[in-house]
Short mmCIF file of C-alpha atoms in Angstrom, two decimals:
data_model
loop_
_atom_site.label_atom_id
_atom_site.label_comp_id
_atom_site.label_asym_id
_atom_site.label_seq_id
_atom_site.Cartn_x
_atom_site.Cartn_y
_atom_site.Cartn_z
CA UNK A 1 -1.85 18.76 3.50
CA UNK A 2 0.24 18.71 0.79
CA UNK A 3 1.00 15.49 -0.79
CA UNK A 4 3.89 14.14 -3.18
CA UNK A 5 2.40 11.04 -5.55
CA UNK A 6 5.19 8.38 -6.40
CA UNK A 7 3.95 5.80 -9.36
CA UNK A 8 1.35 8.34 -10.58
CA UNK A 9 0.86 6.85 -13.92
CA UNK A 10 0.14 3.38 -12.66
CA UNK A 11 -3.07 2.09 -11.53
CA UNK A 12 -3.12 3.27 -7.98
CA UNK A 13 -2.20 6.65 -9.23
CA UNK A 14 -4.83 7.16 -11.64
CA UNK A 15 -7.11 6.35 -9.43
CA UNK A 16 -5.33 8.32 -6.68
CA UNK A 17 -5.35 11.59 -8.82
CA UNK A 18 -9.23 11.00 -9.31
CA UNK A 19 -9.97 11.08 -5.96
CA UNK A 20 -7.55 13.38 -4.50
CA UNK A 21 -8.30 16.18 -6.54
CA UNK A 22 -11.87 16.37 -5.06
CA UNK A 23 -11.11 15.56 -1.45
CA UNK A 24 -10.91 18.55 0.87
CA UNK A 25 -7.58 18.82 2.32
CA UNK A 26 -5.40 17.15 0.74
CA UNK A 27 -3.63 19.03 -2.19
CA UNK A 28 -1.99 16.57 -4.60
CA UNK A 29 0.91 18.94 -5.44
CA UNK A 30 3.58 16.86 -6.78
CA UNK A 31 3.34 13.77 -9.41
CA UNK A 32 6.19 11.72 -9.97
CA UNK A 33 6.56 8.85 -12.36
CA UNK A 34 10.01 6.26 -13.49
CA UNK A 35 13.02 8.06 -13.59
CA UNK A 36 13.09 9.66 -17.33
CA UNK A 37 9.57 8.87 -17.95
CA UNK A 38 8.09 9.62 -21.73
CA UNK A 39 5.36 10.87 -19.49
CA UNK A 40 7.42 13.72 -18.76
CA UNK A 41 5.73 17.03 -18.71
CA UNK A 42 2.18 15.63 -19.22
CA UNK A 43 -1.06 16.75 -17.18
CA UNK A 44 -1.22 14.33 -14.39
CA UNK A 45 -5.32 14.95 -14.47
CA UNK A 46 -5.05 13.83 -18.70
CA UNK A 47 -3.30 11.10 -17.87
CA UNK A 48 -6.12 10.36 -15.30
CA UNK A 49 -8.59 10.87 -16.59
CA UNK A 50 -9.44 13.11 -15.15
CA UNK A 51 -8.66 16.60 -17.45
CA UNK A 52 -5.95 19.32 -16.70
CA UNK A 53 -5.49 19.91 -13.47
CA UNK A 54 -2.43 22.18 -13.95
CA UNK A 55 0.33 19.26 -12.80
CA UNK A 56 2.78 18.00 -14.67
CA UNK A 57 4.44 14.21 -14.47
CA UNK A 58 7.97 14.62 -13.35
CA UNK A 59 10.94 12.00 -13.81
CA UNK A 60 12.10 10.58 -10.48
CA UNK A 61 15.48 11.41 -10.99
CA UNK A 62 14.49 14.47 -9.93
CA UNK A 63 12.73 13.65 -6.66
CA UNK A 64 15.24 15.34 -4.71
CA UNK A 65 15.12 18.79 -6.58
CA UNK A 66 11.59 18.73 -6.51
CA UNK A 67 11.03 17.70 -2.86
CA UNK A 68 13.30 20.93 -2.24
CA UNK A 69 11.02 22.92 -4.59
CA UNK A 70 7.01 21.73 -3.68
CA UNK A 71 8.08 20.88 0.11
CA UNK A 72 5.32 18.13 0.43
CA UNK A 73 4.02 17.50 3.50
CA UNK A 74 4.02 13.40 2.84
CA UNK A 75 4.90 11.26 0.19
CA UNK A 76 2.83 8.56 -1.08
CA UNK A 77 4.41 5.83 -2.80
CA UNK A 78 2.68 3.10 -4.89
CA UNK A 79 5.83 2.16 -7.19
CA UNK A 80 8.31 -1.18 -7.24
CA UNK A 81 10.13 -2.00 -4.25
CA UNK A 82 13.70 -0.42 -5.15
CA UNK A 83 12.66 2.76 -6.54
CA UNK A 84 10.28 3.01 -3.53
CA UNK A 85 13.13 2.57 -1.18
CA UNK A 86 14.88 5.17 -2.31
CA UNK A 87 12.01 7.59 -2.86
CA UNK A 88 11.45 6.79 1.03
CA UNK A 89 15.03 7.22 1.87
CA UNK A 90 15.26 11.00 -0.48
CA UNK A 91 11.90 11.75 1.41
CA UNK A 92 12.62 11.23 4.96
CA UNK A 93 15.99 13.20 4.13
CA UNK A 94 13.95 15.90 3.68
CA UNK A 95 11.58 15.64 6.80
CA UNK A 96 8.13 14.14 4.61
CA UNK A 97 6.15 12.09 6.17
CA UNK A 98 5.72 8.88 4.24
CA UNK A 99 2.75 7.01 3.41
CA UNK A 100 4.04 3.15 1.20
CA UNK A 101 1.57 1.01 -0.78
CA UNK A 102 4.22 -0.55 -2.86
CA UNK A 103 3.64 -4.36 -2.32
CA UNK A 104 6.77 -7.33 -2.91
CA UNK A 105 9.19 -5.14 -0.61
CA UNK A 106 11.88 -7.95 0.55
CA UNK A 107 13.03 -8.22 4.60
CA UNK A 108 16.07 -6.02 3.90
CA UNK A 109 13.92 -3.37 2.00
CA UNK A 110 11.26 -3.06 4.94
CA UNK A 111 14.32 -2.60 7.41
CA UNK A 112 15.85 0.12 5.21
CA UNK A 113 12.38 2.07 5.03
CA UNK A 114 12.32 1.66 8.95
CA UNK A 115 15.93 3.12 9.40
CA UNK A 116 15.43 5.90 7.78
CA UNK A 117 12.07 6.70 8.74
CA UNK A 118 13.69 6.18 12.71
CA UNK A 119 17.07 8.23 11.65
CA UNK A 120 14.73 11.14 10.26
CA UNK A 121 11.78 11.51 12.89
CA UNK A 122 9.00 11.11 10.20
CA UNK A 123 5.74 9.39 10.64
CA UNK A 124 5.68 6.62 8.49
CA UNK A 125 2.87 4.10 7.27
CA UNK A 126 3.72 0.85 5.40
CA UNK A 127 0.94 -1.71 4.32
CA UNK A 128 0.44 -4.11 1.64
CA UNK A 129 -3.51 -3.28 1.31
CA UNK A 130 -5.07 -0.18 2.54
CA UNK A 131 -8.65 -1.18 1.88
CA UNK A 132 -11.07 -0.97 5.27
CA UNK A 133 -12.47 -4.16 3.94
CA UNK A 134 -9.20 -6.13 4.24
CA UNK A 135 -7.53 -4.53 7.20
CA UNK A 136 -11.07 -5.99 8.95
CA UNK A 137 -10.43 -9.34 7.67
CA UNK A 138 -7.11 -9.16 8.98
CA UNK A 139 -8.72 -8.46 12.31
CA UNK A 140 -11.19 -11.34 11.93
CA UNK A 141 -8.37 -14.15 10.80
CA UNK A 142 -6.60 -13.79 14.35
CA UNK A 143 -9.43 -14.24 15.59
CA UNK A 144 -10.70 -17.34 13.54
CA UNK A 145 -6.85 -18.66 14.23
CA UNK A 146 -7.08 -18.88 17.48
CA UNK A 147 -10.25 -20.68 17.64
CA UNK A 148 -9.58 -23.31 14.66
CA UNK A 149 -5.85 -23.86 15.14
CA UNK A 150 -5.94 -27.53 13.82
CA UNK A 151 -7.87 -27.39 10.68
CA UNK A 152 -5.79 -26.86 7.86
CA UNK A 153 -5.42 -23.78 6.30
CA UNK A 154 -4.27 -22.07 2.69
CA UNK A 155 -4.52 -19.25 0.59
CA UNK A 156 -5.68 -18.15 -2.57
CA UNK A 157 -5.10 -15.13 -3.80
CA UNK A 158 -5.83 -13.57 -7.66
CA UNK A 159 -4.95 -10.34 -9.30
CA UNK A 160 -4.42 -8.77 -12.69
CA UNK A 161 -2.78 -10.31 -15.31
CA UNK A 162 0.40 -7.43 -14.91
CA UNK A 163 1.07 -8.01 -10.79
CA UNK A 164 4.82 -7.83 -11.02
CA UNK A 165 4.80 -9.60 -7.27
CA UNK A 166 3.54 -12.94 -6.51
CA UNK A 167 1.95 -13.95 -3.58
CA UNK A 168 0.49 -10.61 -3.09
CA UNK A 169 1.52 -8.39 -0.26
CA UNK A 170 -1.45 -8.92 1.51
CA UNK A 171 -1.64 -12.58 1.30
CA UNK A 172 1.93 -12.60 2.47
CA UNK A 173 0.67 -10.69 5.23
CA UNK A 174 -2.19 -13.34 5.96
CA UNK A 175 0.28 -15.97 6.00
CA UNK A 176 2.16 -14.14 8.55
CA UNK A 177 -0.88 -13.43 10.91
CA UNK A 178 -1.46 -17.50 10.68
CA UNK A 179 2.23 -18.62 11.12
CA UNK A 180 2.25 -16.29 14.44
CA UNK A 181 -0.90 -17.16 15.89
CA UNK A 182 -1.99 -20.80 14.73
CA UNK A 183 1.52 -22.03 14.48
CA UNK A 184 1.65 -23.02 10.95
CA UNK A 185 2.94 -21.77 7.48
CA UNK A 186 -0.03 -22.17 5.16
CA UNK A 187 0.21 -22.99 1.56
CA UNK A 188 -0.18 -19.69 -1.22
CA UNK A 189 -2.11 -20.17 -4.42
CA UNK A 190 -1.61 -17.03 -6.20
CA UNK A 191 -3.35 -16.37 -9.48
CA UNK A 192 -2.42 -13.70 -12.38
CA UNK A 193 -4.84 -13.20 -15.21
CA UNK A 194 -6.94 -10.58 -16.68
CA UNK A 195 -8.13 -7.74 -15.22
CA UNK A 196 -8.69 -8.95 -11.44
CA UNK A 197 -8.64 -6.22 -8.96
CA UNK A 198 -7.79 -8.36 -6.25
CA UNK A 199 -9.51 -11.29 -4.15
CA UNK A 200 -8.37 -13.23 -1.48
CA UNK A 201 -9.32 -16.13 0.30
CA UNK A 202 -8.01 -18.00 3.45
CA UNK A 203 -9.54 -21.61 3.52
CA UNK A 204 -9.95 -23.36 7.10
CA UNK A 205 -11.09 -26.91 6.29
CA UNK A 206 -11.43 -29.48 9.63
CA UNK A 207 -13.52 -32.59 9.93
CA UNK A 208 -16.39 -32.73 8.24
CA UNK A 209 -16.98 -28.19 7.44
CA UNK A 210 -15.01 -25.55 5.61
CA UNK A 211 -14.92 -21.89 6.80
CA UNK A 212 -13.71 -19.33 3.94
CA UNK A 213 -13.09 -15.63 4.27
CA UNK A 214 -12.94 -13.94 1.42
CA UNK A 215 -12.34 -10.53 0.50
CA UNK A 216 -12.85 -8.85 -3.13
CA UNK A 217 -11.61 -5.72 -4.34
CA UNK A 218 -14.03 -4.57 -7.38
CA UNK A 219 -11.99 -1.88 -7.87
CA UNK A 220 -9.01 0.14 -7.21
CA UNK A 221 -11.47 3.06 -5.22
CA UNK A 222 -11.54 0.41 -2.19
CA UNK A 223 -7.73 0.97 -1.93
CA UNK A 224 -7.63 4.48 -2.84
CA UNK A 225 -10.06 5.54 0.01
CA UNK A 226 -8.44 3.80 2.37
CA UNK A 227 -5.13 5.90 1.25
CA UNK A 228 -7.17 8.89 2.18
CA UNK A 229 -8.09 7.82 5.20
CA UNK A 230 -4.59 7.08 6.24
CA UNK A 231 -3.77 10.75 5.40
CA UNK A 232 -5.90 12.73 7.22
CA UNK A 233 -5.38 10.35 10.47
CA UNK A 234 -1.29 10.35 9.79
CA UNK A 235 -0.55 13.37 11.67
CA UNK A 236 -3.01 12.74 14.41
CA UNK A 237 -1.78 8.95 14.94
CA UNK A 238 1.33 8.74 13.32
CA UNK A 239 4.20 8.38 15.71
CA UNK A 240 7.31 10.10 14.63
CA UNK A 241 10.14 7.86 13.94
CA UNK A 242 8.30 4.89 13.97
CA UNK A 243 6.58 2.61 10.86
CA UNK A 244 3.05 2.14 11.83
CA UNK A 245 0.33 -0.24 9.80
CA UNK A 246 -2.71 0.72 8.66
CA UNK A 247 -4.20 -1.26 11.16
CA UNK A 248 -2.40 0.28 13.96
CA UNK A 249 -3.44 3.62 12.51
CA UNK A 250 -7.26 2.56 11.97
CA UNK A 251 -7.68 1.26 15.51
#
């Protein structure tokens, strides 16, 4: 499979490169950074860290050009919601599949990945955290909802000190699993400092106890694999036309 890498400079796309470059496959044949990117021409291994691997960091102003050119077989997208809307949009107009990490995307944006992902006949999967770890937890909080619907509950959430989004993604997503099941809209504490991976936390407290899950990324590899495993089950369980979740795919 051959796989187009949107926001391959950034965090998730270093560590991305690492691991795709060793997993058997997947071909990581296309890297793609910010439209005009100083990057431009560089070794995407270099950058890394990795050493050459023989692909260069192209400009997304591009995309379309080079999507005519590589002919991916899915593009993966860890960027900032605009740009990753309309990496989506120039990728499903050429038939990729698409694979979205890119956390903070608003209502409107989500809808806009689905139409064109339904318009195109694609497989698609969106989530705000691909880890195994959290996807689990998200299995275990419907579960705790249903059972401790009147204890109060809230979030805390943490990440690195350069998180352009805040709440995270996922703890959005939390939130959403707790609105829908227990009936209420719990508070978000969201904390940006350092060099956090990511941690998360929903609090239950009722009379007399407190029940915390917590989850804690120690580094970007928990993500990453997940990413992996999304790819080599998207053309097996994707649905084409449709926007699945990770958990929908990992079931």
């Amino acid at each position: 499979m051959k796989v187009a890498l949107c926001g391959a400079a950034g965090r998730m796309g270093r560590t991305l490169i690492r691991m795709l470059v060793n997993e058997p496959g997947l071909e990581l044949s296309l890297a793609v950074e910010a439209p005009h990117t100083p990057l431009e021409g560089r070794d995407a291994g270099e950058i890394a860290g990795v050493g050459r691997i023989g692909l260069p960091i192209r400009g997304a102003e591009k995309l379309e050009e080079l999507l005519a050119e590589v002919k991916p077989d899915v593009l993966v997208d860890f960027t900032v919601p605009q740009a990753c809307v309309e990496n989506v949009k120039k990728a499903c107009a050429r038939g990729v599949d698409v694979v979205v990490g890119t956390t903070g995307l608003t209502t409107q944006q989500a809808r806009e990945i689905e139409e064109a992902v339904r318009k195109a006949g694609v497989r698609a999967v969106v989530s705000p955290n691909m880890s195994l770890g959290v996807n689990l937890l998200f299995n275990l909080l419907e579960r705790t909802c249903a059972r401790l619907k009147d204890y109060d509950v809230e979030i805390v959430e943490a990440h690195h000190a350069t998180k352009r989004d805040a709440p995270s993604g996922t703890a959005l997503k939390m939130a959403g699993i707790i609105e829908q099941i227990a009936g209420k809209k719990p508070k978000i504490h969201s904390i940006r400092a350092g060099e956090i991976v990511g941690d998360h936390t929903v609090i239950f407290a009722g009379p007399g106890e407190r029940l915390e899950i917590t989850h804690r990324a120690q580094g970007r590899e928990a993500f990453a694999s997940g990413v992996i495993k999304v790819l080599k089950l998207l053309r097996e369980r994707g649905k084409p036309g449709e926007v699945l979740s990770t958990e929908e795919i990992f079931s």
